[in-house]
CSV table of C-alpha atoms in Angstrom, one decimal:
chain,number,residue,atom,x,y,z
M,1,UNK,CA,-22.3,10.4,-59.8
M,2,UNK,CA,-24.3,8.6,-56.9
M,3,UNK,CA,-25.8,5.1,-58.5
M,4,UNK,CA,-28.7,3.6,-56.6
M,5,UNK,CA,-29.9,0.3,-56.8
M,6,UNK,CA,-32.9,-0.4,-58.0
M,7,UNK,CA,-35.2,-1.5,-55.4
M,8,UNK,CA,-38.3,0.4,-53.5
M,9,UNK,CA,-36.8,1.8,-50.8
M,10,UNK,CA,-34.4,3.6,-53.4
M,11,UNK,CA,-36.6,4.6,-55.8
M,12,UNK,CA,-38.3,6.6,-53.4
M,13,UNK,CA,-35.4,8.3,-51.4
M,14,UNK,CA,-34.5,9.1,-54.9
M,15,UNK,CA,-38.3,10.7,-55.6
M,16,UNK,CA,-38.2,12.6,-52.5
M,17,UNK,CA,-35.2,13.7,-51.6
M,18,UNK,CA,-32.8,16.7,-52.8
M,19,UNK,CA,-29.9,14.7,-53.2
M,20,UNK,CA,-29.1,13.9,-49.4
M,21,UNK,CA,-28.9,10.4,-49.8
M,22,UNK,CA,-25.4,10.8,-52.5
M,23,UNK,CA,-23.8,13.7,-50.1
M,24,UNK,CA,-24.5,11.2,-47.6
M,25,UNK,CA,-22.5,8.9,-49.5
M,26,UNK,CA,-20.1,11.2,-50.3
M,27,UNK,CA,-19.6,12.1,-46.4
M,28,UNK,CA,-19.1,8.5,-45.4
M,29,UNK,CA,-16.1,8.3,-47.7
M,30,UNK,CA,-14.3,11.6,-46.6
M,31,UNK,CA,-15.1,9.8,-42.9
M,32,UNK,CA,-13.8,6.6,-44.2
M,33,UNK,CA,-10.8,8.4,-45.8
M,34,UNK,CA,-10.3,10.6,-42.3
M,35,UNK,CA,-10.1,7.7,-40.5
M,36,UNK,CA,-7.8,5.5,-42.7
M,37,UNK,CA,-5.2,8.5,-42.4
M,38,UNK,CA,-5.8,9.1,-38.6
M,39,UNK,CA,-4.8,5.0,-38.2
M,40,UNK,CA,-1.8,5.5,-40.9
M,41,UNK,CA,-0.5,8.4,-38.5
M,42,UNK,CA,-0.9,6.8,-35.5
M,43,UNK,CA,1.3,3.6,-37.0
M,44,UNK,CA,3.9,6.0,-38.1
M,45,UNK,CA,4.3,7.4,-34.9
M,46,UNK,CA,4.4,3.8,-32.9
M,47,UNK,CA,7.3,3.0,-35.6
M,48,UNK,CA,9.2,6.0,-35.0
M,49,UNK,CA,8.7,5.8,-31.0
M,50,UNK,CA,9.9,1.7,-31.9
M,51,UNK,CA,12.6,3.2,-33.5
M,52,UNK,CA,16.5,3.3,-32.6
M,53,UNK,CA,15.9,2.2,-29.2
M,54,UNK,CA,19.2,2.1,-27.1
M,55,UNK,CA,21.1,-1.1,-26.7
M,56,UNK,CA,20.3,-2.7,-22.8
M,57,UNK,CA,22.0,-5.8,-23.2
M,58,UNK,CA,25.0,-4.9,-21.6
M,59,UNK,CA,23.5,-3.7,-17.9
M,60,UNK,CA,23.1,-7.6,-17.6
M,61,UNK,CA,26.9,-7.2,-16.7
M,62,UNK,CA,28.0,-3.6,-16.9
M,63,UNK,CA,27.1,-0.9,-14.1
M,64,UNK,CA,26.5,2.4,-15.9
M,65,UNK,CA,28.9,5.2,-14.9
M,66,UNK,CA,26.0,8.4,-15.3
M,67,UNK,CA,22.1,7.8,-17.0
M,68,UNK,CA,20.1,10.7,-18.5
M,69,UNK,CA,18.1,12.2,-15.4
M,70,UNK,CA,21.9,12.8,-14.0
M,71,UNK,CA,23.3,14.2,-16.7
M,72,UNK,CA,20.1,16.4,-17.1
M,73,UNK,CA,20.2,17.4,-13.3
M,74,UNK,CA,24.2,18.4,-13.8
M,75,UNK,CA,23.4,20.3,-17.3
M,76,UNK,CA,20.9,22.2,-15.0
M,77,UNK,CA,23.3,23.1,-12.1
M,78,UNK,CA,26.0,24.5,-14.8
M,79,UNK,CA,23.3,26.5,-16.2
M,80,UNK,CA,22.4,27.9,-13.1
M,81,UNK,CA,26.4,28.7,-12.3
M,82,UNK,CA,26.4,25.9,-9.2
M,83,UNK,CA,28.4,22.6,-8.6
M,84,UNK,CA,27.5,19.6,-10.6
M,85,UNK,CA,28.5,17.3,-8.8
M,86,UNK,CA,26.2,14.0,-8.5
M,87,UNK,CA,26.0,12.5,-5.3
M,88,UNK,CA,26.3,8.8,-6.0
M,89,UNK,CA,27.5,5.1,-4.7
M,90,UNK,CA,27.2,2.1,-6.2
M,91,UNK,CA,26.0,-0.9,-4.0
M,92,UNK,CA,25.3,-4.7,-4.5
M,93,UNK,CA,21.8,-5.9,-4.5
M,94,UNK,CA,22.8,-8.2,-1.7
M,95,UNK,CA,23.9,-5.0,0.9
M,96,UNK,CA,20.4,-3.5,0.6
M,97,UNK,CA,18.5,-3.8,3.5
M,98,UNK,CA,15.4,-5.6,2.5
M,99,UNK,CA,12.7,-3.4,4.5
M,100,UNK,CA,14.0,-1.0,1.6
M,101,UNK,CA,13.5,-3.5,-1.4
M,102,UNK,CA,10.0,-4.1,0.9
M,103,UNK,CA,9.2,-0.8,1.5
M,104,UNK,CA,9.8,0.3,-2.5
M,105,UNK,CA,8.1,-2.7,-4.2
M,106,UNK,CA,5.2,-1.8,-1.6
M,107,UNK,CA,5.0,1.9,-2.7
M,108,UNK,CA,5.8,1.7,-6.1
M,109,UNK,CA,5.6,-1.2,-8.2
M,110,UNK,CA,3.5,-3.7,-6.4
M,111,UNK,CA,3.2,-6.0,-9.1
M,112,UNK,CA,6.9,-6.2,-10.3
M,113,UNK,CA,7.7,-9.6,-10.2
M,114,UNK,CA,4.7,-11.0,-12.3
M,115,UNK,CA,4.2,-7.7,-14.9
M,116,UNK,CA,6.3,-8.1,-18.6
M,117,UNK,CA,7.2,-4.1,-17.9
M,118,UNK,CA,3.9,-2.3,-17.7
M,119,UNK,CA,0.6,-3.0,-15.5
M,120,UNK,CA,-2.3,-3.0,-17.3
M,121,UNK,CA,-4.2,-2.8,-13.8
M,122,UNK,CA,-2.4,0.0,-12.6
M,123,UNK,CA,-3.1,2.0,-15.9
M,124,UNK,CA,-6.5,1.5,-16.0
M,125,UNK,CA,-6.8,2.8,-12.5
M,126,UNK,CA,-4.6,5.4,-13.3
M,127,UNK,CA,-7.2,6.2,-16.2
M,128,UNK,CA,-10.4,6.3,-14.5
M,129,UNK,CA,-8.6,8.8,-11.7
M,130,UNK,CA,-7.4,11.3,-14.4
M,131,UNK,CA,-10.8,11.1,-16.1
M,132,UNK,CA,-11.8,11.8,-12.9
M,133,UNK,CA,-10.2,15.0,-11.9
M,134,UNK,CA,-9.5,16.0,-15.4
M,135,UNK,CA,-6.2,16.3,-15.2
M,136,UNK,CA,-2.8,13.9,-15.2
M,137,UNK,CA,-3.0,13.2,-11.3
M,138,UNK,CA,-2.0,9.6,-11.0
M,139,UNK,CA,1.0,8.0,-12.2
M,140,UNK,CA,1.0,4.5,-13.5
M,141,UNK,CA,5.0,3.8,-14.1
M,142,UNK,CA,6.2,0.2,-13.4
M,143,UNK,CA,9.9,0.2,-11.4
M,144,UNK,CA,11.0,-0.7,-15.4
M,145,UNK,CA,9.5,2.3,-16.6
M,146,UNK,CA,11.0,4.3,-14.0
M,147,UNK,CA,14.6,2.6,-15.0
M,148,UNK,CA,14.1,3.0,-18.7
M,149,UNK,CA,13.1,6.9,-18.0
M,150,UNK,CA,16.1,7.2,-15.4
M,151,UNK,CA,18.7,5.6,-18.0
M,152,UNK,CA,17.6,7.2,-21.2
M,153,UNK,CA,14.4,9.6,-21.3
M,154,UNK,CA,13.6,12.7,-19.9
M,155,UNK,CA,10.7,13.7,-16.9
M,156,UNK,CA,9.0,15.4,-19.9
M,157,UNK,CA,4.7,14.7,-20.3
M,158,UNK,CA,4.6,13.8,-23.8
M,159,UNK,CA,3.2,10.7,-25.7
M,160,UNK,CA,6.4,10.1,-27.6
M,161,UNK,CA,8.3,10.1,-24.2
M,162,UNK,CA,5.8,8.4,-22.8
M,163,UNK,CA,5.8,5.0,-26.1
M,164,UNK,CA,9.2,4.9,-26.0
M,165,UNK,CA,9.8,4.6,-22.1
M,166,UNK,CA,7.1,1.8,-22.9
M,167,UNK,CA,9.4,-0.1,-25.5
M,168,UNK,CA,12.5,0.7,-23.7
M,169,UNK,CA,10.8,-1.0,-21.0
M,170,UNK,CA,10.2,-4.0,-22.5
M,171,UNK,CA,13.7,-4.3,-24.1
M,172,UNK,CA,14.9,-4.4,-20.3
M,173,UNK,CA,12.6,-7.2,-19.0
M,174,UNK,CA,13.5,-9.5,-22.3
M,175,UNK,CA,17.1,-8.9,-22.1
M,176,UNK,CA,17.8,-8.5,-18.1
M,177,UNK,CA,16.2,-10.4,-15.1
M,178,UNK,CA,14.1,-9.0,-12.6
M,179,UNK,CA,16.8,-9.1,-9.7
M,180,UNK,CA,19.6,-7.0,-12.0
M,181,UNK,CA,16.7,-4.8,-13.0
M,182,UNK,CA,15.6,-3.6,-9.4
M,183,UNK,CA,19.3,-3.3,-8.3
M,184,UNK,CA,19.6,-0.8,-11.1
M,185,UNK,CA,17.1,1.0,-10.8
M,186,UNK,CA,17.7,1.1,-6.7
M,187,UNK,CA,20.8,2.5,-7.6
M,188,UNK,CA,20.0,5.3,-10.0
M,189,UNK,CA,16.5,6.3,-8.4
M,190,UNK,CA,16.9,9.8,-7.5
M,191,UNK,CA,16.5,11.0,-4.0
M,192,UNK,CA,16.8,14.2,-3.9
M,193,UNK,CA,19.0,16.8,-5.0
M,194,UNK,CA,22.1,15.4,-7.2
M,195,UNK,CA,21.4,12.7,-4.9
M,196,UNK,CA,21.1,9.0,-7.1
M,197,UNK,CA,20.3,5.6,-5.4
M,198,UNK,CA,20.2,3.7,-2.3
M,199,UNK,CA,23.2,4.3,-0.7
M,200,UNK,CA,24.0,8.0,-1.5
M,201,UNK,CA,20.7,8.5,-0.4
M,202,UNK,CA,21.0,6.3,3.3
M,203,UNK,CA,24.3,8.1,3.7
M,204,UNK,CA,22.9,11.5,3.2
M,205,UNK,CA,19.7,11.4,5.2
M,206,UNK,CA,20.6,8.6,8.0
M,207,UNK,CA,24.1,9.0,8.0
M,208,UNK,CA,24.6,4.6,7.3
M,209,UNK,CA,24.8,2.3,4.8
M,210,UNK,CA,21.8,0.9,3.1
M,211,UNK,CA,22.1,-2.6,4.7
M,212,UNK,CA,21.5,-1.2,7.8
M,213,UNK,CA,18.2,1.0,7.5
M,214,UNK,CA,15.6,0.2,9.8
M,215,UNK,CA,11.5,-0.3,8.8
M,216,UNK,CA,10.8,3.1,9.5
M,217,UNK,CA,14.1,4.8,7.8
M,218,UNK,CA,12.9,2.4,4.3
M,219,UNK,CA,9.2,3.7,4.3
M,220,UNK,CA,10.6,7.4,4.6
M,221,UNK,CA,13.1,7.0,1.4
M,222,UNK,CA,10.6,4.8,-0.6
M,223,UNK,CA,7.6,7.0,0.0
M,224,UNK,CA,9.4,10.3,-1.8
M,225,UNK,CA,9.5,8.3,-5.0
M,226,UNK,CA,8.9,9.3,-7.7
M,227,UNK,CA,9.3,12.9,-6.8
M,228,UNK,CA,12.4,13.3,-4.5
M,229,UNK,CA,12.6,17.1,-5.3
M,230,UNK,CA,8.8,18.1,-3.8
M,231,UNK,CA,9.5,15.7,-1.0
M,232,UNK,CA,11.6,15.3,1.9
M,233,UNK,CA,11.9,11.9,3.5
M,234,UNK,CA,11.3,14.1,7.0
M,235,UNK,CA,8.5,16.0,6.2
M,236,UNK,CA,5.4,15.3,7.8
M,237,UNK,CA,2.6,16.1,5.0
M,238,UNK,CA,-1.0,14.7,5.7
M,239,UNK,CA,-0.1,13.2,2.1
M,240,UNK,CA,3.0,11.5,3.0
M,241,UNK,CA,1.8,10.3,6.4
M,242,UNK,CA,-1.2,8.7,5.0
M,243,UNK,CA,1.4,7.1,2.5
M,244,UNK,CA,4.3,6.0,4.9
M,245,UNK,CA,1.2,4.1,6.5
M,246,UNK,CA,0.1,2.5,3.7
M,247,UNK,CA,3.4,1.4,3.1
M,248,UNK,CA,3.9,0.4,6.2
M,249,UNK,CA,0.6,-1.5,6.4
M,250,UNK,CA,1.3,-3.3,3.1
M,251,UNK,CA,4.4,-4.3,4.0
M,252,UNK,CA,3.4,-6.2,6.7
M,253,UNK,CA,0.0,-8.0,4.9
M,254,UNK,CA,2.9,-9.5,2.7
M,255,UNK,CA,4.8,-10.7,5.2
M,256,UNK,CA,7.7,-8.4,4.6
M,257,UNK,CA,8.2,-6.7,8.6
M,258,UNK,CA,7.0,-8.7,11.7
M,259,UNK,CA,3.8,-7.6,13.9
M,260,UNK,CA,6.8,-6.3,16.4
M,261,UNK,CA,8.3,-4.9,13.6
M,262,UNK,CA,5.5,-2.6,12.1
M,263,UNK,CA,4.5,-1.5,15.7
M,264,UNK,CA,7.9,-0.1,16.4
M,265,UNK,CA,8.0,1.5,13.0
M,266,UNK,CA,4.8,3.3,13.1
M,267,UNK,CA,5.7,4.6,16.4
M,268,UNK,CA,9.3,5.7,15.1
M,269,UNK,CA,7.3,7.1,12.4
M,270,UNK,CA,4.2,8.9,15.0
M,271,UNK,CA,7.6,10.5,16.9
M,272,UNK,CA,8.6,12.2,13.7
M,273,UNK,CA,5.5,14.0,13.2
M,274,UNK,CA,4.7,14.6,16.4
């Protein structure tokens, strides 16, 4: 039963209407009811993504041996009746060249050392793009969220993957520093095919160590990231041209390369295409 006070405006809905004001009652608390179990759902699933979370402490001092994205990409290669072997070499933060620690914080994570594990910035942008094409164009993955995919997730679109990577994420930059955090995840990056980290990937494509790759040879491995396996660090793509300069470009407004640096680069870079 719908009970309406008594003042004018009520006595008169009540006169003149066919019971529209009660359903409307009645419709407000199915909404209120709808809502209440949409916002009970949506906890439940933030405390199942928060959920059993892998341990990360003990990257602070340990090296892992394999992550998940290798261990998927050798599952694949059995499948398929090929070799599994994972191309991979470990190498010290400190025997890095740093145009490639330039040239990767430049093209992927420009924020890094001031973000707690996700930029808010970056997402937004990365919003207001896929709004904008109306479809999941632009990525918006911190290096940490790249490392907590790379260790533990899958490459797969969904929101679960997606929270937890997020909380994973955050584990990393509480329990690890920022230094230990890009040398793992310059390590385990994948750069191509059964190809993982820095130096497999230097060795493979410029036939040296990573403390030895020039400007040029940085941009080329940092702009295939995050998608080693539609790029090549030689092709010559109008996309990956206009990114390599970019790249390039940022690296020297932030004082990374020299003015004699970048010059030489870009035209290292200009011979390749040409």
């Amino acid at each position: 039963m719908c009970v309406l006070t008594s003042n004018r405006f009520t006595r008169f809905y009540a006169a003149n209407s066919t019971g529209g004001f009660c359903r409307g009652k009645g419709s407000l608390k199915y909404i209120l009811w709808g809502l209440a179990a949409a916002l009970l759902l949506a906890a439940g699933f933030v405390v199942y993504a928060a959920t059993g979370l892998p341990e990360v402490g003990y990257l602070s001092r340990e090296n892992p041996k394999t992550t998940a994205f290798a261990e998927h990409w050798k599952k694949l290669q059995k499948g398929g009746g090929e070799s599994a072997h994972v191309h991979e070499e470990w190498v010290d933060f400190k025997y890095v060249s740093p145009y490639v620690v330039g040239a990767v914080l430049v093209s992927e994570d420009i924020n890094f050392w001031e973000h707690s594990g996700y930029d808010w910035e970056e997402i937004k942008r990365a919003v207001r793009t896929d709004i904008k094409k109306k479809r999941f164009s632009r990525g918006a993955s911190t290096i940490t969220q790249q490392l907590a995919r790379n260790l533990f997730l899958s490459n797969e679109k969904t929101p679960a993957r997606k929270l937890r990577e997020f909380f994973i994420a955050r584990k990393l930059e509480k329990e690890l520093s920022k230094m230990r955090i890009l040398e793992l995840y310059l390590n385990w990056a994948e750069w191509g095919d059964g190809i993982f980290g820095i130096q497999a990937a230097s060795w493979t494509y410029f036939q040296k160590p990573a403390w030895e790759l020039w400007p040029e040879e940085a941009v080329r491995l940092a702009t295939i990231l995050p998608n080693p396996k539609r790029f090549s660090p030689f092709s010559d793509s109008a996309y990956l041209k206009r990114k390599r300069n970019l790249v390039l470009q940022r690296m020297l407004k932030y004082g990374m390369i020299s003015n004699e640096d970048y010059e030489f680069a870009k035209e290292k870079l200009e011979e390749g295409a040409s």
